[in-house]
Coordinates of C-alpha atoms in Angstrom, one line a residue:
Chain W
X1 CA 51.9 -89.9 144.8
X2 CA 53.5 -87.2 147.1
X3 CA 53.1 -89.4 150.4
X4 CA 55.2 -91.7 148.7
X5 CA 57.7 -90.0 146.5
X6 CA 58.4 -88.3 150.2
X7 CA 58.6 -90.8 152.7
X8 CA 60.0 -94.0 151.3
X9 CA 63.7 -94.7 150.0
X10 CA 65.0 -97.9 148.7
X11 CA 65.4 -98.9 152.1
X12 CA 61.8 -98.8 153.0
X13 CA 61.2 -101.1 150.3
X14 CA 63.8 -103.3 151.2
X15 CA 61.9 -103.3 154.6
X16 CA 58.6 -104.2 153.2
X17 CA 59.9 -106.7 151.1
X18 CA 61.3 -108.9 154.2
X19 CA 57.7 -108.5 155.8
X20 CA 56.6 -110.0 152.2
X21 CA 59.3 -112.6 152.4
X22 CA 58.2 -113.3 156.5
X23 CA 54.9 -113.4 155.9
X24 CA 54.5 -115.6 152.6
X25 CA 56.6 -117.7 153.9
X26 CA 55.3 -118.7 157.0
X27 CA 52.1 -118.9 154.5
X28 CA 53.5 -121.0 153.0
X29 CA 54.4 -123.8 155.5
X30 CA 50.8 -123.2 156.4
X31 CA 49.1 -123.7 152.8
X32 CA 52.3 -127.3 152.5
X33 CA 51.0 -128.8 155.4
X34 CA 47.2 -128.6 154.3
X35 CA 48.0 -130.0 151.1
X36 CA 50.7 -132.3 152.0
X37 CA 52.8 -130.9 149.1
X38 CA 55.7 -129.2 148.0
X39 CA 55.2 -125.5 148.2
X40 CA 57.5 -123.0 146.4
X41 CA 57.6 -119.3 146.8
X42 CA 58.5 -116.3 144.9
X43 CA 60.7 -113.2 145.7
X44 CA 58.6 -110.5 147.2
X45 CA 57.9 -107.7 144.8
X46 CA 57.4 -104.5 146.2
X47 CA 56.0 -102.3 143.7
X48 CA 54.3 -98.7 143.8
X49 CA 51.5 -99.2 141.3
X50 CA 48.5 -97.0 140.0
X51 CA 45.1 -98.8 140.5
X52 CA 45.1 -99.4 137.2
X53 CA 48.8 -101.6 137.2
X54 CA 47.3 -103.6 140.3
X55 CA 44.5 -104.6 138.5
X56 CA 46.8 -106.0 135.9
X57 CA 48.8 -107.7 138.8
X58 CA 45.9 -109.6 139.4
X59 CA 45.6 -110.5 136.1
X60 CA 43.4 -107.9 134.7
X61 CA 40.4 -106.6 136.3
X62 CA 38.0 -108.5 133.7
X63 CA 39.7 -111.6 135.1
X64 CA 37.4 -114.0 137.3
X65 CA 39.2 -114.7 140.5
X66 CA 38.7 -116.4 144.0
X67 CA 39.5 -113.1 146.1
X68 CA 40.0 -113.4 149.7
X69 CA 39.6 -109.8 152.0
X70 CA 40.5 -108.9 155.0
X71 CA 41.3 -105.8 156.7
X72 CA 43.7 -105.9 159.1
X73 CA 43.1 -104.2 162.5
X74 CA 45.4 -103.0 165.5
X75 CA 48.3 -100.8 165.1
X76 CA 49.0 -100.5 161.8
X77 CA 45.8 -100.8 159.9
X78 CA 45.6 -102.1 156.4
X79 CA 43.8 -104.2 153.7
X80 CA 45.0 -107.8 152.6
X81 CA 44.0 -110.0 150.0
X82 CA 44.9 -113.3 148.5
X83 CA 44.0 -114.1 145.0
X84 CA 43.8 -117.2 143.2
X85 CA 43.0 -117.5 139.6
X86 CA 39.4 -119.4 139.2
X87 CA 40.9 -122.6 137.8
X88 CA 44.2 -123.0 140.2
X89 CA 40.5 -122.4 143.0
X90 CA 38.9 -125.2 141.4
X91 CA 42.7 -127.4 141.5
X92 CA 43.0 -126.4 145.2
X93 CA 39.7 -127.6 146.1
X94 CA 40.0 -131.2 144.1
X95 CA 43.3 -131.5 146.5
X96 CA 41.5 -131.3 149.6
X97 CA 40.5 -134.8 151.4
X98 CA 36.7 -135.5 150.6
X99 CA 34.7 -135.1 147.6
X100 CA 33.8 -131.9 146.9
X101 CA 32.4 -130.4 143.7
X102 CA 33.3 -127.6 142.5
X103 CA 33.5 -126.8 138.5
X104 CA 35.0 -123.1 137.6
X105 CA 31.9 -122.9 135.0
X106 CA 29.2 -124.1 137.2
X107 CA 27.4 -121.7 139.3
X108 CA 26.1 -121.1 141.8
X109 CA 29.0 -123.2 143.5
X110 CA 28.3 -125.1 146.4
X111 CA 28.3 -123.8 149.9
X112 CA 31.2 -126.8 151.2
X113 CA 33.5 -125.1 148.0
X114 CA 32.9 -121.7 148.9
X115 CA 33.4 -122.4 152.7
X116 CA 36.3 -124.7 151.9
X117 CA 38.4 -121.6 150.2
X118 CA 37.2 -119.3 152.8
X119 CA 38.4 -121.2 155.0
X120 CA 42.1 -121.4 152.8
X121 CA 42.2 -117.4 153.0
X122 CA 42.0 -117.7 156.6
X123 CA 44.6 -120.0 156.8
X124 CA 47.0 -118.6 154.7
X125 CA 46.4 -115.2 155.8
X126 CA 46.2 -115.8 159.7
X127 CA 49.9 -117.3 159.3
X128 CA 51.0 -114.0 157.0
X129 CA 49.7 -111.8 159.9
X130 CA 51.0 -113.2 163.2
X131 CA 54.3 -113.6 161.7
X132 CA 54.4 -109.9 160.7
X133 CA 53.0 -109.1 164.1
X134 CA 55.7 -111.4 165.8
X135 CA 58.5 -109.5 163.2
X136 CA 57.5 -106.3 163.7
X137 CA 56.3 -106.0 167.7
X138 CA 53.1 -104.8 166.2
X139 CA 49.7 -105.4 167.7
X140 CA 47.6 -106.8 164.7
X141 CA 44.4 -109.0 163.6
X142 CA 42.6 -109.6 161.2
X143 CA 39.2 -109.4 160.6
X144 CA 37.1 -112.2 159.8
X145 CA 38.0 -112.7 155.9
X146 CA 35.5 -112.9 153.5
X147 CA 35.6 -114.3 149.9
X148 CA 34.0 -113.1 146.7
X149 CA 34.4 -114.9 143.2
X150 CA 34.4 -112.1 140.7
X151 CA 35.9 -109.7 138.3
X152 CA 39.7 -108.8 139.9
X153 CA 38.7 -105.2 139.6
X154 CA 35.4 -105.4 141.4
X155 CA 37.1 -107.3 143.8
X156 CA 40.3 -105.4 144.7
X157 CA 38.8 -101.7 144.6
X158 CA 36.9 -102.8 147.5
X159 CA 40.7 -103.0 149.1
X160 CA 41.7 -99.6 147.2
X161 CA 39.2 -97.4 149.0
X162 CA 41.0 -96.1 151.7
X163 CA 44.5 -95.3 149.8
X164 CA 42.1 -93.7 147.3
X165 CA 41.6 -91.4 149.8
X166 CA 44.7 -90.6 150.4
X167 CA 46.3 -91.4 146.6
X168 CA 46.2 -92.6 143.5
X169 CA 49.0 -94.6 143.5
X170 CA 49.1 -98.1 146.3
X171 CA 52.3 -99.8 147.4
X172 CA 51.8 -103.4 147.1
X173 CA 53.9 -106.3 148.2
X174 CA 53.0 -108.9 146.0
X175 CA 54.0 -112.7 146.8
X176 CA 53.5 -115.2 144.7
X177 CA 52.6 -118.9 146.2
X178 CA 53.3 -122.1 143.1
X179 CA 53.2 -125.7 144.0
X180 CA 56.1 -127.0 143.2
X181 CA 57.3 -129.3 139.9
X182 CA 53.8 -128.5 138.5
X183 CA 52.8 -127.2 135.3
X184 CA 51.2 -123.5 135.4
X185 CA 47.8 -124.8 134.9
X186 CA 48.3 -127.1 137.3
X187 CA 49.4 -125.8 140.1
X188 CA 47.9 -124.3 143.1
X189 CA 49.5 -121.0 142.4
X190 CA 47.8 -117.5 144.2
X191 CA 49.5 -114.3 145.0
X192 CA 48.7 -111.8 148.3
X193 CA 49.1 -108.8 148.4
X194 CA 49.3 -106.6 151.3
X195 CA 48.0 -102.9 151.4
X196 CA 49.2 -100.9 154.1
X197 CA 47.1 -97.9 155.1
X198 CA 48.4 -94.5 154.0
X199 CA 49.4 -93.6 157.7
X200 CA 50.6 -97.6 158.7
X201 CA 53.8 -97.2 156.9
X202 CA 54.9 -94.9 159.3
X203 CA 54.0 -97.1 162.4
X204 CA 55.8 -100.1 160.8
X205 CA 59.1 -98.6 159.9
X206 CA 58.9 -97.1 163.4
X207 CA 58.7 -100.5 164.8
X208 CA 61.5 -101.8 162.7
X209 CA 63.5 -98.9 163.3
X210 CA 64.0 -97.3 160.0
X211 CA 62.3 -94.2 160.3
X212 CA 64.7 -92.1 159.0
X213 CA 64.6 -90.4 155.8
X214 CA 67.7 -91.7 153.6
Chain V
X1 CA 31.7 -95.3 108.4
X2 CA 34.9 -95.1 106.7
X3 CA 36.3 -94.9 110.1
X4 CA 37.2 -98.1 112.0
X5 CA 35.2 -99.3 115.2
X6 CA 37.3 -98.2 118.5
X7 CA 36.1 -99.2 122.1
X8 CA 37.8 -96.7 124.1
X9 CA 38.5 -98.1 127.7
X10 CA 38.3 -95.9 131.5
X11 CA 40.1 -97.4 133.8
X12 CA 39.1 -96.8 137.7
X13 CA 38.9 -93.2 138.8
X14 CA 39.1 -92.2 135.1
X15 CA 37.0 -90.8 132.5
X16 CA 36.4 -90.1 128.7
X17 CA 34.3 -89.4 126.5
X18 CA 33.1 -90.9 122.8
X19 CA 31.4 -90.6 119.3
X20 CA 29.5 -93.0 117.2
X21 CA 30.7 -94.7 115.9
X22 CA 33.0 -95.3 118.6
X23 CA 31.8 -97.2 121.9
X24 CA 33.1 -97.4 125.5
X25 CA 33.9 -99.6 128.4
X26 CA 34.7 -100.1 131.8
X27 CA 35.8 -103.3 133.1
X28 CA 35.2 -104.5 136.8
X29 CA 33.1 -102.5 138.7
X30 CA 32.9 -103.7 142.1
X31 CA 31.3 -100.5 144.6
X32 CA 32.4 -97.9 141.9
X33 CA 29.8 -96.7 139.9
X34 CA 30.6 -95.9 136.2
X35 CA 28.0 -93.2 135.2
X36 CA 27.3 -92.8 131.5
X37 CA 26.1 -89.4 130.5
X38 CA 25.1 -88.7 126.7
X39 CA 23.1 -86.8 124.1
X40 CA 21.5 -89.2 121.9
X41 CA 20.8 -87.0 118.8
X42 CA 24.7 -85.6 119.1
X43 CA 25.9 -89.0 118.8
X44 CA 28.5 -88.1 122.4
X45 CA 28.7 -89.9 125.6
X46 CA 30.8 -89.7 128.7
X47 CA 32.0 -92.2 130.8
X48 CA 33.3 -91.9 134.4
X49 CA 34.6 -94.6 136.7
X50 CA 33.6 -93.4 140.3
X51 CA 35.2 -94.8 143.2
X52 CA 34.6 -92.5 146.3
X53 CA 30.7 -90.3 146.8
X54 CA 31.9 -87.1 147.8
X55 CA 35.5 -84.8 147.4
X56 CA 35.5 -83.7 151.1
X57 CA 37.1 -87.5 151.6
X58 CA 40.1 -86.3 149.9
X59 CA 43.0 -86.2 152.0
X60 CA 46.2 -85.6 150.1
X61 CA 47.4 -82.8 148.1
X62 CA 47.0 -84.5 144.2
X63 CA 43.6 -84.0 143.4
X64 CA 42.2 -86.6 140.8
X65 CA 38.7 -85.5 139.9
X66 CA 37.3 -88.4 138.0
X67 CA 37.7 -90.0 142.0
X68 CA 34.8 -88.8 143.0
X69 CA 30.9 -88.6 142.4
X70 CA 30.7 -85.0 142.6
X71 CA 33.7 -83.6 141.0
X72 CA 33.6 -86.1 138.2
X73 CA 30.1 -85.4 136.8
X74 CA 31.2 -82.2 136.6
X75 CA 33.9 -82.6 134.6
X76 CA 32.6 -85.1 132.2
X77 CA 29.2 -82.7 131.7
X78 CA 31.5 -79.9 130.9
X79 CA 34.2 -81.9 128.6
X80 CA 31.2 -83.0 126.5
X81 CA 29.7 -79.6 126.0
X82 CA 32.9 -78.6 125.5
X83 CA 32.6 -80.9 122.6
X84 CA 29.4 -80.0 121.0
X85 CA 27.0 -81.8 123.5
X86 CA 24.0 -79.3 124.6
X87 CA 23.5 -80.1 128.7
X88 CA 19.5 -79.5 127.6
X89 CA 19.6 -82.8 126.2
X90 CA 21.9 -84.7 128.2
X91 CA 20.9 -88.1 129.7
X92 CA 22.6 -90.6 132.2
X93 CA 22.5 -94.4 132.3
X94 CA 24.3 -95.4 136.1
X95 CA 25.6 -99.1 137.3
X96 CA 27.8 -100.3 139.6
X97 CA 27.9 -99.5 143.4
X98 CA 27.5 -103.1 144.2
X99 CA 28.5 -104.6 148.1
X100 CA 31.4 -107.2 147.3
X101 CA 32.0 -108.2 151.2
X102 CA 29.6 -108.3 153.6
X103 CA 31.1 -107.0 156.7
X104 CA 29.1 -107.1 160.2
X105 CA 31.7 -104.4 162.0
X106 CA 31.5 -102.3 158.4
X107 CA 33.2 -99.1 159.0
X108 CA 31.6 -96.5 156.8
X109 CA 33.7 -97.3 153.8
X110 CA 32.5 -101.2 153.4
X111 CA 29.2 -99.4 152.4
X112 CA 30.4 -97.3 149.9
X113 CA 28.5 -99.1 147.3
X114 CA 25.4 -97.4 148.1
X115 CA 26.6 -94.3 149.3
X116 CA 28.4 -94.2 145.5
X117 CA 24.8 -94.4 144.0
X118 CA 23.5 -91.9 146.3
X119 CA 26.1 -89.1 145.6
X120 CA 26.1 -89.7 142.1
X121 CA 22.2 -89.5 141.7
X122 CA 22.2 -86.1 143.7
X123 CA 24.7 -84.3 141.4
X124 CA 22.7 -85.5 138.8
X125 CA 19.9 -84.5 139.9
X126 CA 21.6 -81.1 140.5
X127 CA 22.5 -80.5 137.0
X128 CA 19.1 -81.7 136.0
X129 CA 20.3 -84.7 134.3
X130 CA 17.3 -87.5 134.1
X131 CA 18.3 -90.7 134.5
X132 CA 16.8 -93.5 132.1
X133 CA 18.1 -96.9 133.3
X134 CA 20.2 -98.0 135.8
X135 CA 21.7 -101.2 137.8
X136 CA 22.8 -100.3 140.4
X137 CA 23.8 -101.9 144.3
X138 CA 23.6 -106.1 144.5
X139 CA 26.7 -107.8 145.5
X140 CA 28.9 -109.1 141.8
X141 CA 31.0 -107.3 139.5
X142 CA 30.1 -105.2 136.5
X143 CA 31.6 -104.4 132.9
X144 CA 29.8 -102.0 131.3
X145 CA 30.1 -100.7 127.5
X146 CA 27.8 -97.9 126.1
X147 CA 27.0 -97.7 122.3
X148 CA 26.2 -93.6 121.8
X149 CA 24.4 -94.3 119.0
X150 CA 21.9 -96.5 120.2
X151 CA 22.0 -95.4 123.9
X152 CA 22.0 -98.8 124.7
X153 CA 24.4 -99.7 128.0
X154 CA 25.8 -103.4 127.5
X155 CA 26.1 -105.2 131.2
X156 CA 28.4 -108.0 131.9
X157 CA 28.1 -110.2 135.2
X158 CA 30.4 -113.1 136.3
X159 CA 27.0 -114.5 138.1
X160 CA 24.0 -113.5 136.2
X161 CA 25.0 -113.0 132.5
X162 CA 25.0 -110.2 130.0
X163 CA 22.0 -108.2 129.6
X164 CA 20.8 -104.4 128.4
X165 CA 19.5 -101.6 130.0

C-alpha cells in the first residue's frame, strides 16, 4: 500500500474521478446511441481496494460475468475492463437489431453473441479512452479487447497482475452504466473499471498538472 | 464430530490451512494456481492462492508471501508442520493457471498461466513433494474446495461442470 499511502491526496482522487466521469460518459453516449435508449450514469467511485474488495465490486469472484479486457497502451499504461452481469449480457444482446440467440444457461453460446458483446466492449471502451486521451494530452490505445464469460475472479486477476507486482492494494475507478426507468433485472446495467499501472499515475497527474504532493 | 462443518475460504494471494472435519475453498481461479498441500493420515491441508511464479517480480517494499509460487509453498509447508503435519508425508493436489485472454502481442505477463504451473511444480519438486492429481492450464475459471479427510479436490467450471480429481 506504500506507493499509495505516499503519493495520492484527496486531490488525486478527485482527479481520477473526473477521468471516470469523462470517460463513462462519453461511454455512455456511445452505448445510448447503439441501443437507441435512455442511458443513465453513476458518480464515479474512486476507491483503493485490496484484490479481495474488487472482486466483491464485481459482484463476487464466484459470480459469472461477461468481462471485457483490454490493456491500454501508450503513455500511461494500464488495464481496463467492462463487466456486465450474465443476465443484463443476455438483455443487451435481445436489444440489438436481428435475432440473435443467446440464453445465460445455454452454452456453448453462439459465435454472433459472443462477437456481438465483443464488439460492445470495444465500443464502449474505445469512447472511454479517446476521451481520456483528448482530457489528459496523453498518447493512448487500446489493445484489441478480448471477452471471456467466467467467474469475476478468474476474470479480473488476469487485470490484477501487474499491480500485483507492485501492491496488494489497486485503485479502481469504478462507473457504473444503468438504462434508465428500468427495473434492476432489466436493465442493461455494467460497470468499468479502470486500472492504472503502478507507475501511470504519475504520468497522468503530470499531464493534468497536479503533481504536487498536498 | 461434535464440531460443526466450517469451509474456510483463501482469498487471492492468501493462504490457510485446515482439519477434518473442516474443508476449504478458493473461488475464481483465473491464471492463479491454488496449490493444495496435505497429509492424508494427519487429517491437515494447506491451501494457497498463487498469483505471480517467482518473488524476484516483486517490486515494492510490502512483501506478501502467499503472492508468489515460490515463497508461498514455503510458507504453507512450514505452517502445517508447524501444526503437526510430517513434510515425509506431505502430498499436493494443483489447479488453476488457466489463459483467460488470448493475446497475439502477449507481453510476458498474459502467459502467466503456465509459467504459474511451472514455478509451482519446481518448488514442489524441490521440497520433494509428489504431486497426485492436477488441472491445470485450459482457458475458464476454477473454484476449488479440498476435503482433508478424503483427499479428494472438488472442481467447479462455469463451462464444463463440476468434477473430482
Amino acid at each position: 500500500m506504500n506507493f499509495i499511502k505516499k503519493n495520492i491526496s484527496a486531490m488525486h482522487l478527485d482527479v481520477l474521478k473526473e477521468i471516470g466521469n469523462i470517460g463513462a460518459g462519453h461511454a455512455a453516449t456511445a452505448l445510448s446511441t447503439l441501443l437507441n435508449k435512455k442511458i443513465d450514469m453513476t458518480i464515479p467511485d474512486v476507491r483503493v481496494v485490496s484484490f479481495e474488495e474488487m472482486m466483491d465490486m464485481a459482484g463476487g469472484s464466484e459470480n459469472v460475468v461477461a468481462g471485457v479486457f483490454l490493456r491500454i497502451e501508450g503513455d500511461a499504461p494500464g488495464s481496463m475492463f467492462f463487466v456486465l452481469p450474465l443476465k443484463q449480457a443476455e438483455t443487451f444482446i435481445r436489444a440489438l437489431p436481428g435475432c440473435i440467440v443467446f440464453k445465460a444457461e445455454e452454452t456453448p453460446y453462439s459465435e454472433l453473441a459472443l462477437s456481438a458483446l465483443q464488439e460492445l466492449g470495444n465500443i464502449l471502451s474505445g469512447s472511454y479512452l479517446s476521451s481520456l486521451s483528448d482530457f489528459t494530452n496523453l498518447s493512448l490505445f487500446p489493445s484489441v479487447p478480448m471477452l471471456s464469460i467466467d467467474m469475476a475472479g478468474a476474470i479480473i486477476g488476469t487485470g490484477l497482475l501487474e499491480i500485483s507486482q507492485v501492491s496488494d492494494y489497486a485503485i479502481v475507478i469504478d462507473t457504473a452504466l444503468n438504462e434508465e426507468s428500468q427495473s434492476d433485472g432489466d436493465s442493461v446495467k455494467g460497470h468499468f473499471f479502470l486500472l492504472p499501472d503502478p507507475e501511470s499515475f504519475q504520468i497522468i497527474f503530470k499531464a493534468l498538472g497536479v503533481l504536487d504532493h498536498g | 464430530m461434535d464440531k460443526l462443518l466450517e469451509t474456510v475460504k483463501v482469498g487471492i494471494a492468501d493462504m490457510n490451512i485446515v482439519k477434518t472435519p473442516n474443508l476449504i475453498r478458493t473461488s475464481g481461479l483465473g491464471s492463479c494456481v491454488g496449490v493444495v498441500v496435505f497429509d492424508l493420515s494427519f487429517g491437515i491441508a494447506g491451501l494457497a492462492h498463487v498469483m505471480l511464479p517467482d518473488s524476484s517480480l516483486a517490486k515494492g517494499a510490502a512483501f506478501n508471501s502467499a503472492k508468489y509460487a515460490d515463497t508461498a509453498i514455503r510458507e504453507l509447508v512450514s505452517c502445517m508442520s508447524k501444526n503437526g503435519a510430517r513434510s515425509s508425508c506431505l502430498k499436493a493436489k494443483i489447479a488453476g493457471g488457466a489463459q483467460m485472454f488470448q493475446f497475439s502481442s502477449g507481453s510476458d505477463l498474459m502467459r502467466i498461466g503456465p509459467r504459474n504451473v511451472e514455478a509451482v511444480k519446481k518448488e514442489l519438486a524441490i521440497l520433494k513433494i509428489a504431486i497426485l492429481a492436477e488441472d491445470v492450464g485450459g482457458n475458464s475459471g476454477r473454484t476449488i474446495e479440498f476435503n482433508p479427510k478424503t483427499g479428494k479436490l472438488n472442481i467447479r467450471t462455469v463451462n464444463k461442470g463440476e468434477f473430482v480429481i
